[in-house]
C-alpha cells in the first residue's frame, strides 16, 4: 500500500481535478450570460432573452455541482494536511476566508435574486444581478489563486515559533505570481466557455435547430474565444517567465533543461532521458530563444536540473509533456477561434458542416488543457508544498493512517465520479433540447421564469 503522503497527495489531486471540471465553465459562462441579458435589456430583442435563459440554465447546473465539489477540498487541509495548516494557516487561511465570507456570499445571494427575481425586479436590476454574479464568481477565483500563488512564491511572512507568520498582507494581495496565475486561469475559463457555447451551437446548426438563435450564440462565443485565447497565450508567456525567475526547478522540468548554460536555444523536438539526466533527442533548435523566452535576453543563463539536489527536483516527464501539450492546444485554440470568427462574420457557418463538426468535437480540448495546466503548476512545484519553505512530506497529518486515507480516497472518487456523470448527463440533456425546452418548462410553470410583461 502507498504511504500517507502519496495517498493524501493523490486524494487532493483527485478532488481538485474533479472540482476544476466545473470551475472554468462557470467563470466564462457567467460573463457570456450577463452580456446576453444586457443585449436583451438594451435592444428588447427576445432572442437575447431566450439565449440568456438557455445558457443560464446550463450555467446553473454547472454552478451547483461546482459548489458541491469545492466544499470538501477545504476539509482536507484539516484532515490530511494538519501540519501544513498549523505551519502556514495564518497566511493561507486569510484569502480563503475572504473568498468564503465575501465573494461566495455575494455570488450565492445574487444568483438567488437572478433565479427568483424575473417577475419581481426591473429588467435592468435583473441584468445587474447577473453581472454581480459574474464579478463575484471571478473574484472568488482571485482570492483562491492568491492563496495558491503564495504557495508558489511565498511573500510577506517571517518564520517564527516554528511556523510561518504573516507580516505584510499587502504583499500577499499584490503577489505577482498570484496575479499571473489568476489572469491565466481566468482567460482559460473564458476559452473553455467559448468552446462549450460554440460546440453546442454547432450541434444545433448541424441539426438546423433554431438557426438564428444558435448563429448569434456562436458569433458571440467566437469573439470571446479569439480574444481570450490570444490573451491566454500572452499571459502564459509572462507566467512562464515568472516561473523561470522564482521556480527554476519547475522551469527546467517544463523545458527538460539538465545543464546550466547561457544563450540556450529552444528545441522544437525534445525527448528526455530522465534515467541518465539528459535529452536523447534535441532537434530544430532556434538559437538563444529559450534564454530570451525565460528572461527576455538571448544571453541569459538558464539553470539546469543538475544544479539542484536530486531530492529537490520535480518529476520531469509529466511536467514536460503536460507543458508541451498545453502549448500546442493553446495555439490550436487561437487558430480555431480565428476561423470561427471569420466564418461567423461571413455567414458561412451553415455552409461549413465539416468545421461545425470540428467545433462540436473540440469541446473537450479546453477541459484537457486546464487539467494538464494544473499538472504543470502543482507537480512542477514538488517536492515543495510551499516553495523553498515547507516540503510536502512535512505538511501531512501525523494522526491519520494510510488505510484511513485510502478509505476516504475511495469514497471521494466514487462520489465525485457520480457527480461528474450527473453533470455531463444534465449538460448534454439540456444542451440537446435547445431553447424550446425552456419555453415548454415555462408553460408548465417551471424553468427560470419570465420577466413581468415580457414574452
PDB file of C-alpha atoms in Angstrom, residues 210-421:
ATOM      1  CA  UNK A 210     -33.214  27.394 -34.099  1.00  0.00           C
ATOM      2  CA  UNK A 211     -30.560  28.640 -36.568  1.00  0.00           C
ATOM      3  CA  UNK A 212     -30.818  32.375 -35.768  1.00  0.00           C
ATOM      4  CA  UNK A 213     -30.594  31.669 -32.025  1.00  0.00           C
ATOM      5  CA  UNK A 214     -27.502  29.494 -32.297  1.00  0.00           C
ATOM      6  CA  UNK A 215     -25.877  31.566 -35.048  1.00  0.00           C
ATOM      7  CA  UNK A 216     -25.886  34.556 -32.700  1.00  0.00           C
ATOM      8  CA  UNK A 217     -24.674  32.418 -29.788  1.00  0.00           C
ATOM      9  CA  UNK A 218     -21.831  31.040 -31.906  1.00  0.00           C
ATOM     10  CA  UNK A 219     -20.803  34.513 -33.126  1.00  0.00           C
ATOM     11  CA  UNK A 220     -20.735  35.908 -29.587  1.00  0.00           C
ATOM     12  CA  UNK A 221     -18.701  32.971 -28.248  1.00  0.00           C
ATOM     13  CA  UNK A 222     -16.286  33.072 -31.197  1.00  0.00           C
ATOM     14  CA  UNK A 223     -15.416  36.724 -30.486  1.00  0.00           C
ATOM     15  CA  UNK A 224     -14.790  35.949 -26.796  1.00  0.00           C
ATOM     16  CA  UNK A 225     -12.878  32.795 -27.737  1.00  0.00           C
ATOM     17  CA  UNK A 226     -10.483  34.621 -30.071  1.00  0.00           C
ATOM     18  CA  UNK A 227      -9.813  37.489 -27.654  1.00  0.00           C
ATOM     19  CA  UNK A 228      -9.364  35.209 -24.632  1.00  0.00           C
ATOM     20  CA  UNK A 229      -7.217  32.595 -26.428  1.00  0.00           C
ATOM     21  CA  UNK A 230      -4.798  35.322 -27.579  1.00  0.00           C
ATOM     22  CA  UNK A 231      -4.728  36.805 -24.067  1.00  0.00           C
ATOM     23  CA  UNK A 232      -4.244  33.312 -22.629  1.00  0.00           C
ATOM     24  CA  UNK A 233      -1.147  32.787 -24.765  1.00  0.00           C
ATOM     25  CA  UNK A 234       0.347  36.212 -23.957  1.00  0.00           C
ATOM     26  CA  UNK A 235      -0.277  35.869 -20.214  1.00  0.00           C
ATOM     27  CA  UNK A 236       1.015  32.293 -20.353  1.00  0.00           C
ATOM     28  CA  UNK A 237       4.337  33.588 -21.701  1.00  0.00           C
ATOM     29  CA  UNK A 238       4.757  36.078 -18.854  1.00  0.00           C
ATOM     30  CA  UNK A 239       3.651  33.406 -16.366  1.00  0.00           C
ATOM     31  CA  UNK A 240       6.352  31.029 -17.653  1.00  0.00           C
ATOM     32  CA  UNK A 241       8.925  33.856 -17.392  1.00  0.00           C
ATOM     33  CA  UNK A 242       7.881  34.360 -13.746  1.00  0.00           C
ATOM     34  CA  UNK A 243       8.315  30.622 -13.162  1.00  0.00           C
ATOM     35  CA  UNK A 244      11.838  30.773 -14.633  1.00  0.00           C
ATOM     36  CA  UNK A 245      12.672  33.559 -12.174  1.00  0.00           C
ATOM     37  CA  UNK A 246      11.177  32.185  -8.931  1.00  0.00           C
ATOM     38  CA  UNK A 247      10.875  28.415  -9.534  1.00  0.00           C
ATOM     39  CA  UNK A 248      13.926  27.436 -11.631  1.00  0.00           C
ATOM     40  CA  UNK A 249      13.464  23.709 -10.988  1.00  0.00           C
ATOM     41  CA  UNK A 250       9.906  23.780 -12.361  1.00  0.00           C
ATOM     42  CA  UNK A 251      11.022  25.744 -15.426  1.00  0.00           C
ATOM     43  CA  UNK A 252      13.896  23.337 -16.054  1.00  0.00           C
ATOM     44  CA  UNK A 253      11.448  20.406 -15.866  1.00  0.00           C
ATOM     45  CA  UNK A 254       8.969  22.181 -18.208  1.00  0.00           C
ATOM     46  CA  UNK A 255      11.689  22.505 -20.853  1.00  0.00           C
ATOM     47  CA  UNK A 256      13.781  19.455 -19.881  1.00  0.00           C
ATOM     48  CA  UNK A 257      16.934  21.514 -19.271  1.00  0.00           C
ATOM     49  CA  UNK A 258      19.627  19.489 -17.489  1.00  0.00           C
ATOM     50  CA  UNK A 259      22.776  21.631 -17.721  1.00  0.00           C
ATOM     51  CA  UNK A 260      23.098  25.248 -16.585  1.00  0.00           C
ATOM     52  CA  UNK A 261      24.016  27.308 -19.674  1.00  0.00           C
ATOM     53  CA  UNK A 262      23.844  30.762 -21.200  1.00  0.00           C
ATOM     54  CA  UNK A 263      22.295  31.584 -24.600  1.00  0.00           C
ATOM     55  CA  UNK A 264      20.156  28.425 -24.543  1.00  0.00           C
ATOM     56  CA  UNK A 265      18.340  27.524 -27.807  1.00  0.00           C
ATOM     57  CA  UNK A 266      14.681  26.471 -27.935  1.00  0.00           C
ATOM     58  CA  UNK A 267      14.367  22.988 -29.419  1.00  0.00           C
ATOM     59  CA  UNK A 268      11.067  22.174 -31.101  1.00  0.00           C
ATOM     60  CA  UNK A 269      11.625  18.424 -30.697  1.00  0.00           C
ATOM     61  CA  UNK A 270      12.974  17.110 -27.385  1.00  0.00           C
ATOM     62  CA  UNK A 271      12.927  13.595 -25.948  1.00  0.00           C
ATOM     63  CA  UNK A 272      14.083  13.494 -22.301  1.00  0.00           C
ATOM     64  CA  UNK A 273      16.065  10.594 -20.840  1.00  0.00           C
ATOM     65  CA  UNK A 274      15.406  11.096 -17.130  1.00  0.00           C
ATOM     66  CA  UNK A 275      17.327   7.987 -16.034  1.00  0.00           C
ATOM     67  CA  UNK A 276      20.562   9.378 -17.479  1.00  0.00           C
ATOM     68  CA  UNK A 277      19.739  13.053 -16.819  1.00  0.00           C
ATOM     69  CA  UNK A 278      19.936  14.190 -20.451  1.00  0.00           C
ATOM     70  CA  UNK A 279      17.900  14.541 -23.638  1.00  0.00           C
ATOM     71  CA  UNK A 280      18.349  11.756 -26.191  1.00  0.00           C
ATOM     72  CA  UNK A 281      16.914  13.960 -28.951  1.00  0.00           C
ATOM     73  CA  UNK A 282      17.151  17.749 -29.393  1.00  0.00           C
ATOM     74  CA  UNK A 283      16.168  18.944 -32.867  1.00  0.00           C
ATOM     75  CA  UNK A 284      15.017  22.033 -34.803  1.00  0.00           C
ATOM     76  CA  UNK A 285      16.574  24.483 -32.370  1.00  0.00           C
ATOM     77  CA  UNK A 286      16.152  28.260 -32.502  1.00  0.00           C
ATOM     78  CA  UNK A 287      19.378  29.882 -31.201  1.00  0.00           C
ATOM     79  CA  UNK A 288      19.113  31.748 -27.872  1.00  0.00           C
ATOM     80  CA  UNK A 289      15.305  31.507 -27.939  1.00  0.00           C
ATOM     81  CA  UNK A 290      14.809  29.693 -24.600  1.00  0.00           C
ATOM     82  CA  UNK A 291      17.014  32.243 -22.809  1.00  0.00           C
ATOM     83  CA  UNK A 292      15.006  35.026 -24.428  1.00  0.00           C
ATOM     84  CA  UNK A 293      11.627  33.471 -23.559  1.00  0.00           C
ATOM     85  CA  UNK A 294      12.675  32.903 -19.949  1.00  0.00           C
ATOM     86  CA  UNK A 295      14.465  36.183 -19.182  1.00  0.00           C
ATOM     87  CA  UNK A 296      13.830  38.398 -22.257  1.00  0.00           C
ATOM     88  CA  UNK A 297      17.542  38.302 -23.019  1.00  0.00           C
ATOM     89  CA  UNK A 298      19.136  35.969 -25.559  1.00  0.00           C
ATOM     90  CA  UNK A 299      22.337  35.788 -23.498  1.00  0.00           C
ATOM     91  CA  UNK A 300      20.653  34.977 -20.161  1.00  0.00           C
ATOM     92  CA  UNK A 301      21.618  31.926 -18.107  1.00  0.00           C
ATOM     93  CA  UNK A 302      19.044  29.156 -17.641  1.00  0.00           C
ATOM     94  CA  UNK A 303      19.627  26.877 -14.664  1.00  0.00           C
ATOM     95  CA  UNK A 304      19.548  23.149 -15.388  1.00  0.00           C
ATOM     96  CA  UNK A 305      18.165  20.426 -13.145  1.00  0.00           C
ATOM     97  CA  UNK A 306      21.668  19.161 -12.294  1.00  0.00           C
ATOM     98  CA  UNK A 307      22.190  22.462 -10.468  1.00  0.00           C
ATOM     99  CA  UNK A 308      19.840  21.204  -7.717  1.00  0.00           C
ATOM    100  CA  UNK A 309      19.909  18.171  -5.380  1.00  0.00           C
ATOM    101  CA  UNK A 310      18.014  15.177  -6.740  1.00  0.00           C
ATOM    102  CA  UNK A 311      15.529  15.277  -3.855  1.00  0.00           C
ATOM    103  CA  UNK A 312      14.599  18.904  -4.726  1.00  0.00           C
ATOM    104  CA  UNK A 313      13.723  18.246  -8.377  1.00  0.00           C
ATOM    105  CA  UNK A 314      10.148  17.669  -9.655  1.00  0.00           C
ATOM    106  CA  UNK A 315       9.345  14.607 -11.795  1.00  0.00           C
ATOM    107  CA  UNK A 316      10.377  15.703 -15.292  1.00  0.00           C
ATOM    108  CA  UNK A 317       8.274  13.656 -17.731  1.00  0.00           C
ATOM    109  CA  UNK A 318       4.727  14.555 -16.520  1.00  0.00           C
ATOM    110  CA  UNK A 319       5.653  18.243 -16.238  1.00  0.00           C
ATOM    111  CA  UNK A 320       7.493  18.343 -19.592  1.00  0.00           C
ATOM    112  CA  UNK A 321       4.778  16.500 -21.554  1.00  0.00           C
ATOM    113  CA  UNK A 322       1.910  18.434 -19.939  1.00  0.00           C
ATOM    114  CA  UNK A 323       3.592  21.752 -20.732  1.00  0.00           C
ATOM    115  CA  UNK A 324       4.235  20.841 -24.373  1.00  0.00           C
ATOM    116  CA  UNK A 325       0.653  19.605 -24.914  1.00  0.00           C
ATOM    117  CA  UNK A 326      -0.734  22.729 -23.202  1.00  0.00           C
ATOM    118  CA  UNK A 327       1.256  24.983 -25.549  1.00  0.00           C
ATOM    119  CA  UNK A 328       0.080  23.035 -28.609  1.00  0.00           C
ATOM    120  CA  UNK A 329      -3.558  23.253 -27.502  1.00  0.00           C
ATOM    121  CA  UNK A 330      -3.193  26.975 -26.811  1.00  0.00           C
ATOM    122  CA  UNK A 331      -2.058  27.570 -30.396  1.00  0.00           C
ATOM    123  CA  UNK A 332      -4.891  25.362 -31.690  1.00  0.00           C
ATOM    124  CA  UNK A 333      -7.462  27.431 -29.735  1.00  0.00           C
ATOM    125  CA  UNK A 334      -6.230  30.636 -31.393  1.00  0.00           C
ATOM    126  CA  UNK A 335      -6.425  29.048 -34.848  1.00  0.00           C
ATOM    127  CA  UNK A 336      -9.915  27.553 -34.371  1.00  0.00           C
ATOM    128  CA  UNK A 337     -11.278  30.755 -32.817  1.00  0.00           C
ATOM    129  CA  UNK A 338      -9.890  32.851 -35.678  1.00  0.00           C
ATOM    130  CA  UNK A 339     -11.533  30.596 -38.279  1.00  0.00           C
ATOM    131  CA  UNK A 340     -14.759  30.657 -36.222  1.00  0.00           C
ATOM    132  CA  UNK A 341     -14.826  34.482 -36.174  1.00  0.00           C
ATOM    133  CA  UNK A 342     -14.176  34.700 -39.925  1.00  0.00           C
ATOM    134  CA  UNK A 343     -16.854  32.151 -40.828  1.00  0.00           C
ATOM    135  CA  UNK A 344     -19.392  33.711 -38.440  1.00  0.00           C
ATOM    136  CA  UNK A 345     -18.811  37.234 -39.816  1.00  0.00           C
ATOM    137  CA  UNK A 346     -19.161  35.994 -43.414  1.00  0.00           C
ATOM    138  CA  UNK A 347     -22.301  33.971 -42.549  1.00  0.00           C
ATOM    139  CA  UNK A 348     -20.615  30.766 -43.703  1.00  0.00           C
ATOM    140  CA  UNK A 349     -21.232  28.610 -40.636  1.00  0.00           C
ATOM    141  CA  UNK A 350     -24.083  26.525 -42.041  1.00  0.00           C
ATOM    142  CA  UNK A 351     -22.239  26.049 -45.331  1.00  0.00           C
ATOM    143  CA  UNK A 352     -19.244  24.580 -43.431  1.00  0.00           C
ATOM    144  CA  UNK A 353     -20.572  21.355 -41.845  1.00  0.00           C
ATOM    145  CA  UNK A 354     -17.065  19.927 -41.502  1.00  0.00           C
ATOM    146  CA  UNK A 355     -15.961  22.923 -39.445  1.00  0.00           C
ATOM    147  CA  UNK A 356     -19.119  22.738 -37.306  1.00  0.00           C
ATOM    148  CA  UNK A 357     -18.399  19.054 -36.553  1.00  0.00           C
ATOM    149  CA  UNK A 358     -14.825  20.006 -35.674  1.00  0.00           C
ATOM    150  CA  UNK A 359     -16.049  22.633 -33.182  1.00  0.00           C
ATOM    151  CA  UNK A 360     -18.503  20.115 -31.674  1.00  0.00           C
ATOM    152  CA  UNK A 361     -15.745  17.555 -31.136  1.00  0.00           C
ATOM    153  CA  UNK A 362     -13.408  20.289 -29.837  1.00  0.00           C
ATOM    154  CA  UNK A 363     -15.499  20.820 -26.664  1.00  0.00           C
ATOM    155  CA  UNK A 364     -13.307  18.508 -24.503  1.00  0.00           C
ATOM    156  CA  UNK A 365      -9.996  20.107 -25.592  1.00  0.00           C
ATOM    157  CA  UNK A 366     -10.070  23.154 -23.262  1.00  0.00           C
ATOM    158  CA  UNK A 367     -11.007  20.801 -20.380  1.00  0.00           C
ATOM    159  CA  UNK A 368      -7.887  18.745 -21.139  1.00  0.00           C
ATOM    160  CA  UNK A 369      -5.767  21.916 -21.363  1.00  0.00           C
ATOM    161  CA  UNK A 370      -6.929  23.196 -17.950  1.00  0.00           C
ATOM    162  CA  UNK A 371      -6.310  19.841 -16.273  1.00  0.00           C
ATOM    163  CA  UNK A 372      -2.775  19.447 -17.618  1.00  0.00           C
ATOM    164  CA  UNK A 373      -2.122  23.089 -16.764  1.00  0.00           C
ATOM    165  CA  UNK A 374      -2.636  22.180 -13.118  1.00  0.00           C
ATOM    166  CA  UNK A 375      -0.270  19.223 -13.518  1.00  0.00           C
ATOM    167  CA  UNK A 376       2.429  21.659 -14.677  1.00  0.00           C
ATOM    168  CA  UNK A 377       1.684  24.010 -11.762  1.00  0.00           C
ATOM    169  CA  UNK A 378       1.334  21.503  -8.929  1.00  0.00           C
ATOM    170  CA  UNK A 379       3.511  18.544  -9.923  1.00  0.00           C
ATOM    171  CA  UNK A 380       6.136  21.032 -11.095  1.00  0.00           C
ATOM    172  CA  UNK A 381       6.251  22.562  -7.592  1.00  0.00           C
ATOM    173  CA  UNK A 382       7.221  19.253  -5.967  1.00  0.00           C
ATOM    174  CA  UNK A 383       8.784  18.296  -3.609  1.00  0.00           C
ATOM    175  CA  UNK A 384       7.709  21.607  -2.055  1.00  0.00           C
ATOM    176  CA  UNK A 385       4.291  22.268  -0.551  1.00  0.00           C
ATOM    177  CA  UNK A 386       5.323  25.922  -0.076  1.00  0.00           C
ATOM    178  CA  UNK A 387       8.186  26.524  -2.495  1.00  0.00           C
ATOM    179  CA  UNK A 388      11.520  26.696  -0.671  1.00  0.00           C
ATOM    180  CA  UNK A 389       9.817  26.805   2.756  1.00  0.00           C
ATOM    181  CA  UNK A 390       7.909  23.594   3.532  1.00  0.00           C
ATOM    182  CA  UNK A 391       8.254  20.215   1.856  1.00  0.00           C
ATOM    183  CA  UNK A 392       5.154  18.179   1.016  1.00  0.00           C
ATOM    184  CA  UNK A 393       6.295  15.314   3.224  1.00  0.00           C
ATOM    185  CA  UNK A 394       6.390  17.715   6.227  1.00  0.00           C
ATOM    186  CA  UNK A 395       2.852  19.024   5.766  1.00  0.00           C
ATOM    187  CA  UNK A 396       0.867  15.806   6.058  1.00  0.00           C
ATOM    188  CA  UNK A 397      -1.187  14.922   9.159  1.00  0.00           C
ATOM    189  CA  UNK A 398       0.533  12.637  11.648  1.00  0.00           C
ATOM    190  CA  UNK A 399      -2.704  11.325  13.138  1.00  0.00           C
ATOM    191  CA  UNK A 400      -4.139   9.609  10.056  1.00  0.00           C
ATOM    192  CA  UNK A 401      -3.185   6.171   8.780  1.00  0.00           C
ATOM    193  CA  UNK A 402      -2.716   5.033   5.201  1.00  0.00           C
ATOM    194  CA  UNK A 403      -5.822   2.836   5.422  1.00  0.00           C
ATOM    195  CA  UNK A 404      -7.945   5.786   6.583  1.00  0.00           C
ATOM    196  CA  UNK A 405      -6.761   7.972   3.718  1.00  0.00           C
ATOM    197  CA  UNK A 406      -7.294   5.093   1.297  1.00  0.00           C
ATOM    198  CA  UNK A 407     -10.889   4.667   2.504  1.00  0.00           C
ATOM    199  CA  UNK A 408     -11.710   8.376   2.156  1.00  0.00           C
ATOM    200  CA  UNK A 409      -9.960   8.493  -1.239  1.00  0.00           C
ATOM    201  CA  UNK A 410     -12.130   5.619  -2.476  1.00  0.00           C
ATOM    202  CA  UNK A 411     -15.253   7.341  -1.142  1.00  0.00           C
ATOM    203  CA  UNK A 412     -14.399  10.696  -2.750  1.00  0.00           C
ATOM    204  CA  UNK A 413     -13.580   9.029  -6.071  1.00  0.00           C
ATOM    205  CA  UNK A 414     -16.915   7.209  -6.216  1.00  0.00           C
ATOM    206  CA  UNK A 415     -18.993  10.242  -5.166  1.00  0.00           C
ATOM    207  CA  UNK A 416     -17.151  12.679  -7.404  1.00  0.00           C
ATOM    208  CA  UNK A 417     -17.316  10.229 -10.291  1.00  0.00           C
ATOM    209  CA  UNK A 418     -21.096  10.126  -9.894  1.00  0.00           C
ATOM    210  CA  UNK A 419     -21.274  13.929  -9.769  1.00  0.00           C
ATOM    211  CA  UNK A 420     -19.193  14.189 -12.955  1.00  0.00           C
ATOM    212  CA  UNK A 421     -21.534  11.719 -14.691  1.00  0.00           C
TER     213      UNK A 421
END
